[in-house]
Amino acid sequence: DPAAAREVDVVVVGGGQAGLATGFYLRRAGLVPGHDFVIVDAADRPGGAWPRTWDGLRLFSPATFSSLPGWMMPSWDDATRGFPPRDHVVDYLTHYEERYDLQVLRPHRVTSVRRADTDPHGRLVVEADDLTLAARSVVSATGTWERPFWPSHPGMGDFTGRQLHAADYRVPEEFAGQSVVVVGGGNSAAQILAEVSRVATATWVTTRQPRFLADDVDGRVLFATARARIKALEEGRDHAGVAGLGDIVMVASVKDARDRGVLRAEPMFSRLTADGVTWADGETRRCDAVIWCTGFRPALRHLHPLRLRTSEGRIPVGGESGTQALEEPRLHLVGYGDWTGPASSTLAGVGASAKSTASTVAALVG
Ligand code: FAD
């Protein structure tokens, strides 16, 4: 019942790094957290997707290159201990929301965002578990972690072993002594292969030859390259951007896997069988588990009631902020990928989109 809804100017759906960075700039624009804007999050603890990733995950950049606006990520002794681990990021995000008193409401899962009436200046109704809000503006910052992408592959239903997505992988010990097939040509696959191969017999399969970055290329170079690309495009020049460099960052664990000789990809198998996988040439391999490291899609289900046209699973965005839904100016989308702002799905990159979004939103409700 929209009449029972609590009225606020802005609702931010999602309290991961993208929602927090947006909150930081809304607050700086003079909006009061918990009053003028509320951040609603489905999880029962801070940190967005980070606490849900696998235990051994590490950043692909040093701490000093992984900061949100306003407050640097506390240093981490990268030189001797490698890049910061997952829990360093979780601590940082936990303190970040406390530091700026962002008052995230959790756990409340937003199930729908819809129009209260046909008035384009009216409110959007945000329906969550135990909570209904009526907002003049909604910022969606729900990330991609909750929508792991599973390709469909022949024989998936026949395989009697365990199939899991990278999103459900936690620790290598679960696979000790087993035979495991890791699917995918990106960073998740390379990092999971690196740790699983220490305790299990691991086979890595990719649809094309994996493209490794040079050993000295990490997140810093990726950001510099992304920026160079933006500049080149603005000046009307062509630039291959990050994609031109390669895909896989050679973090310490992946280098170690290379040294052990296990970082060798085989072509994609043609089908799964009851107890393994088989290639087109007839070769077969028995395995206990298949780990699908096949990426993520934007988590946008809560926006379906708005019936916005989508293109390749994305909602067309633009405007001055680059994040405003073209068909629904009261809605902004932050942090999902390059389509909602260059490098906006990274810690260091989301600030720019959050800033332009907060400035448009503050003007809308001001
Ligand atoms: P999330 O962190 O997913 O936060 C979204 C929040 O929204 C969650 O708290 C969730 O509970 C909430 N939510 C979702 N749906 C709803 C709903 N319907 N209602 C209410 N709340 C909802 N980036 C880097 O900068 N450096 C790295 O080294 C790096 N490594 C990565 C490694 C992996 C394996 C992956 C997958 C990503 C990595 N990234 C890295 C990218 C990026 O930083 C993370 O994906 C980050 O979690 C994105 O933040 P976010 O705030 O957009 O989304």
mmCIF file of N, CA and C in Angstrom, residues 197-255:
data_model
loop_
_atom_site.group_PDB
_atom_site.id
_atom_site.type_symbol
_atom_site.label_atom_id
_atom_site.label_comp_id
_atom_site.label_asym_id
_atom_site.label_seq_id
_atom_site.Cartn_x
_atom_site.Cartn_y
_atom_site.Cartn_z
ATOM 1 N N SER A 197 44.553 -26.189 -7.630
ATOM 2 C CA SER A 197 45.582 -27.091 -8.165
ATOM 3 C C SER A 197 46.645 -27.450 -7.127
ATOM 4 N N ARG A 198 46.627 -26.777 -5.990
ATOM 5 C CA ARG A 198 47.578 -27.130 -4.927
ATOM 6 C C ARG A 198 47.129 -28.378 -4.163
ATOM 7 N N VAL A 199 45.822 -28.656 -4.193
ATOM 8 C CA VAL A 199 45.317 -29.795 -3.405
ATOM 9 C C VAL A 199 44.580 -30.836 -4.260
ATOM 10 N N ALA A 200 44.320 -30.489 -5.533
ATOM 11 C CA ALA A 200 43.525 -31.379 -6.382
ATOM 12 C C ALA A 200 44.203 -31.502 -7.747
ATOM 13 N N THR A 201 43.786 -32.472 -8.537
ATOM 14 C CA THR A 201 44.223 -32.550 -9.926
ATOM 15 C C THR A 201 43.297 -31.637 -10.724
ATOM 16 N N ALA A 202 43.844 -30.559 -11.237
ATOM 17 C CA ALA A 202 42.985 -29.560 -11.870
ATOM 18 C C ALA A 202 43.222 -29.482 -13.366
ATOM 19 N N THR A 203 42.131 -29.396 -14.107
ATOM 20 C CA THR A 203 42.179 -29.184 -15.556
ATOM 21 C C THR A 203 41.540 -27.834 -15.822
ATOM 22 N N TRP A 204 42.207 -27.014 -16.626
ATOM 23 C CA TRP A 204 41.672 -25.684 -16.932
ATOM 24 C C TRP A 204 41.202 -25.681 -18.383
ATOM 25 N N VAL A 205 39.968 -25.330 -18.623
ATOM 26 C CA VAL A 205 39.496 -25.238 -20.001
ATOM 27 C C VAL A 205 38.943 -23.837 -20.295
ATOM 28 N N THR A 206 39.252 -23.364 -21.507
ATOM 29 C CA THR A 206 38.811 -22.016 -21.909
ATOM 30 C C THR A 206 38.339 -22.082 -23.361
ATOM 31 N N THR A 207 37.421 -21.190 -23.710
ATOM 32 C CA THR A 207 36.904 -21.216 -25.085
ATOM 33 C C THR A 207 37.906 -20.613 -26.074
ATOM 34 N N ARG A 208 38.832 -19.764 -25.547
ATOM 35 C CA ARG A 208 39.921 -19.304 -26.422
ATOM 36 C C ARG A 208 41.193 -19.234 -25.576
ATOM 37 N N GLN A 209 42.323 -19.105 -26.208
ATOM 38 C CA GLN A 209 43.577 -19.049 -25.456
ATOM 39 C C GLN A 209 43.505 -17.929 -24.416
ATOM 40 N N PRO A 210 43.823 -18.227 -23.152
ATOM 41 C CA PRO A 210 43.805 -17.155 -22.155
ATOM 42 C C PRO A 210 44.851 -16.095 -22.485
ATOM 43 N N ARG A 211 44.509 -14.865 -22.163
ATOM 44 C CA ARG A 211 45.440 -13.767 -22.463
ATOM 45 C C ARG A 211 45.990 -13.219 -21.150
ATOM 46 N N PHE A 212 47.239 -13.521 -20.879
ATOM 47 C CA PHE A 212 47.861 -13.091 -19.625
ATOM 48 C C PHE A 212 48.443 -11.697 -19.791
ATOM 49 N N LEU A 213 48.270 -10.888 -18.771
ATOM 50 C CA LEU A 213 48.914 -9.579 -18.766
ATOM 51 C C LEU A 213 50.382 -9.768 -18.411
ATOM 52 N N ALA A 214 51.197 -8.791 -18.745
ATOM 53 C CA ALA A 214 52.612 -8.858 -18.370
ATOM 54 C C ALA A 214 52.700 -8.877 -16.845
ATOM 55 N N ASP A 215 53.784 -9.452 -16.332
ATOM 56 C CA ASP A 215 53.925 -9.601 -14.882
ATOM 57 C C ASP A 215 53.842 -8.278 -14.125
ATOM 58 N N ASP A 216 54.256 -7.202 -14.764
ATOM 59 C CA ASP A 216 54.272 -5.926 -14.038
ATOM 60 C C ASP A 216 53.000 -5.110 -14.274
ATOM 61 N N VAL A 217 51.999 -5.704 -14.917
ATOM 62 C CA VAL A 217 50.736 -4.983 -15.138
ATOM 63 C C VAL A 217 49.735 -5.379 -14.054
ATOM 64 N N ASP A 218 49.327 -4.409 -13.246
ATOM 65 C CA ASP A 218 48.286 -4.703 -12.266
ATOM 66 C C ASP A 218 47.209 -3.637 -12.388
ATOM 67 N N GLY A 219 46.365 -3.532 -11.374
ATOM 68 C CA GLY A 219 45.248 -2.595 -11.425
ATOM 69 C C GLY A 219 45.661 -1.168 -11.764
ATOM 70 N N ARG A 220 46.886 -0.794 -11.324
ATOM 71 C CA ARG A 220 47.320 0.584 -11.595
ATOM 72 C C ARG A 220 47.412 0.847 -13.087
ATOM 73 N N VAL A 221 48.029 -0.090 -13.803
ATOM 74 C CA VAL A 221 48.180 0.076 -15.246
ATOM 75 C C VAL A 221 46.806 0.011 -15.918
ATOM 76 N N LEU A 222 45.934 -0.856 -15.384
ATOM 77 C CA LEU A 222 44.603 -0.981 -15.981
ATOM 78 C C LEU A 222 43.836 0.336 -15.880
ATOM 79 N N PHE A 223 43.934 1.002 -14.716
ATOM 80 C CA PHE A 223 43.238 2.288 -14.565
ATOM 81 C C PHE A 223 43.833 3.342 -15.483
ATOM 82 N N ALA A 224 45.165 3.381 -15.546
ATOM 83 C CA ALA A 224 45.814 4.373 -16.401
ATOM 84 C C ALA A 224 45.398 4.143 -17.852
ATOM 85 N N THR A 225 45.312 2.880 -18.252
ATOM 86 C CA THR A 225 44.930 2.559 -19.631
ATOM 87 C C THR A 225 43.472 2.929 -19.881
ATOM 88 N N ALA A 226 42.613 2.652 -18.881
ATOM 89 C CA ALA A 226 41.190 3.001 -19.032
ATOM 90 C C ALA A 226 41.055 4.518 -19.202
ATOM 91 N N ARG A 227 41.824 5.265 -18.435
ATOM 92 C CA ARG A 227 41.762 6.730 -18.545
ATOM 93 C C ARG A 227 42.278 7.208 -19.904
ATOM 94 N N ALA A 228 43.367 6.583 -20.366
ATOM 95 C CA ALA A 228 43.930 6.964 -21.669
ATOM 96 C C ALA A 228 42.901 6.716 -22.778
ATOM 97 N N ARG A 229 42.118 5.645 -22.594
ATOM 98 C CA ARG A 229 41.116 5.317 -23.611
ATOM 99 C C ARG A 229 40.009 6.381 -23.647
ATOM 100 N N ILE A 230 39.562 6.797 -22.442
ATOM 101 C CA ILE A 230 38.511 7.820 -22.375
ATOM 102 C C ILE A 230 38.982 9.085 -23.096
ATOM 103 N N LYS A 231 40.215 9.459 -22.798
ATOM 104 C CA LYS A 231 40.778 10.670 -23.381
ATOM 105 C C LYS A 231 40.856 10.525 -24.912
ATOM 106 N N ALA A 232 41.361 9.381 -25.363
ATOM 107 C CA ALA A 232 41.502 9.154 -26.800
ATOM 108 C C ALA A 232 40.139 9.231 -27.493
ATOM 109 N N LEU A 233 39.138 8.602 -26.886
ATOM 110 C CA LEU A 233 37.808 8.605 -27.501
ATOM 111 C C LEU A 233 37.232 10.021 -27.539
ATOM 112 N N GLU A 234 37.474 10.773 -26.444
ATOM 113 C CA GLU A 234 37.001 12.164 -26.411
ATOM 114 C C GLU A 234 37.636 12.984 -27.526
ATOM 115 N N GLU A 235 38.877 12.623 -27.838
ATOM 116 C CA GLU A 235 39.592 13.363 -28.882
ATOM 117 C C GLU A 235 39.392 12.738 -30.251
ATOM 118 N N GLY A 236 38.488 11.775 -30.308
ATOM 119 C CA GLY A 236 38.159 11.168 -31.589
ATOM 120 C C GLY A 236 39.180 10.163 -32.092
ATOM 121 N N ARG A 237 40.075 9.711 -31.212
ATOM 122 C CA ARG A 237 41.067 8.716 -31.627
ATOM 123 C C ARG A 237 40.619 7.333 -31.168
ATOM 124 N N ASP A 238 41.162 6.333 -31.811
ATOM 125 C CA ASP A 238 40.860 4.947 -31.458
ATOM 126 C C ASP A 238 41.807 4.492 -30.344
ATOM 127 N N HIS A 239 41.338 3.634 -29.459
ATOM 128 C CA HIS A 239 42.221 3.128 -28.403
ATOM 129 C C HIS A 239 41.658 1.794 -27.930
ATOM 130 N N ALA A 240 42.491 0.770 -27.941
ATOM 131 C CA ALA A 240 41.999 -0.568 -27.593
ATOM 132 C C ALA A 240 41.647 -0.671 -26.107
ATOM 133 N N GLY A 241 42.169 0.235 -25.301
ATOM 134 C CA GLY A 241 41.840 0.211 -23.866
ATOM 135 C C GLY A 241 42.413 -1.013 -23.180
ATOM 136 N N VAL A 242 41.794 -1.338 -22.041
ATOM 137 C CA VAL A 242 42.273 -2.436 -21.218
ATOM 138 C C VAL A 242 42.216 -3.756 -21.987
ATOM 139 N N ALA A 243 41.175 -3.896 -22.811
ATOM 140 C CA ALA A 243 40.996 -5.144 -23.550
ATOM 141 C C ALA A 243 42.199 -5.434 -24.438
ATOM 142 N N GLY A 244 42.904 -4.377 -24.861
ATOM 143 C CA GLY A 244 44.061 -4.571 -25.721
ATOM 144 C C GLY A 244 45.262 -5.153 -24.989
ATOM 145 N N LEU A 245 45.232 -5.096 -23.674
ATOM 146 C CA LEU A 245 46.387 -5.546 -22.879
ATOM 147 C C LEU A 245 46.343 -7.031 -22.570
ATOM 148 N N GLY A 246 45.143 -7.562 -22.376
ATOM 149 C CA GLY A 246 45.001 -8.952 -21.944
ATOM 150 C C GLY A 246 43.926 -9.024 -20.892
ATOM 151 N N ASP A 247 43.762 -10.192 -20.278
ATOM 152 C CA ASP A 247 42.658 -10.384 -19.333
ATOM 153 C C ASP A 247 43.125 -10.701 -17.920
ATOM 154 N N ILE A 248 44.171 -11.501 -17.809
ATOM 155 C CA ILE A 248 44.473 -12.087 -16.509
ATOM 156 C C ILE A 248 45.642 -11.379 -15.838
ATOM 157 N N VAL A 249 45.353 -10.856 -14.648
ATOM 158 C CA VAL A 249 46.396 -10.169 -13.876
ATOM 159 C C VAL A 249 47.246 -11.235 -13.177
ATOM 160 N N MET A 250 48.564 -11.104 -13.300
ATOM 161 C CA MET A 250 49.458 -12.112 -12.740
ATOM 162 C C MET A 250 49.703 -11.852 -11.253
ATOM 163 N N VAL A 251 48.664 -12.058 -10.458
ATOM 164 C CA VAL A 251 48.832 -11.925 -8.998
ATOM 165 C C VAL A 251 49.721 -13.076 -8.522
ATOM 166 N N ALA A 252 50.207 -12.965 -7.284
ATOM 167 C CA ALA A 252 51.217 -13.912 -6.785
ATOM 168 C C ALA A 252 50.785 -15.370 -6.937
ATOM 169 N N SER A 253 49.519 -15.671 -6.608
ATOM 170 C CA SER A 253 49.081 -17.075 -6.654
ATOM 171 C C SER A 253 49.083 -17.606 -8.092
ATOM 172 N N VAL A 254 48.767 -16.726 -9.053
ATOM 173 C CA VAL A 254 48.719 -17.150 -10.458
ATOM 174 C C VAL A 254 50.139 -17.349 -10.998
ATOM 175 N N LYS A 255 51.062 -16.470 -10.567
ATOM 176 C CA LYS A 255 52.473 -16.661 -10.946
ATOM 177 C C LYS A 255 52.980 -17.991 -10.397
#
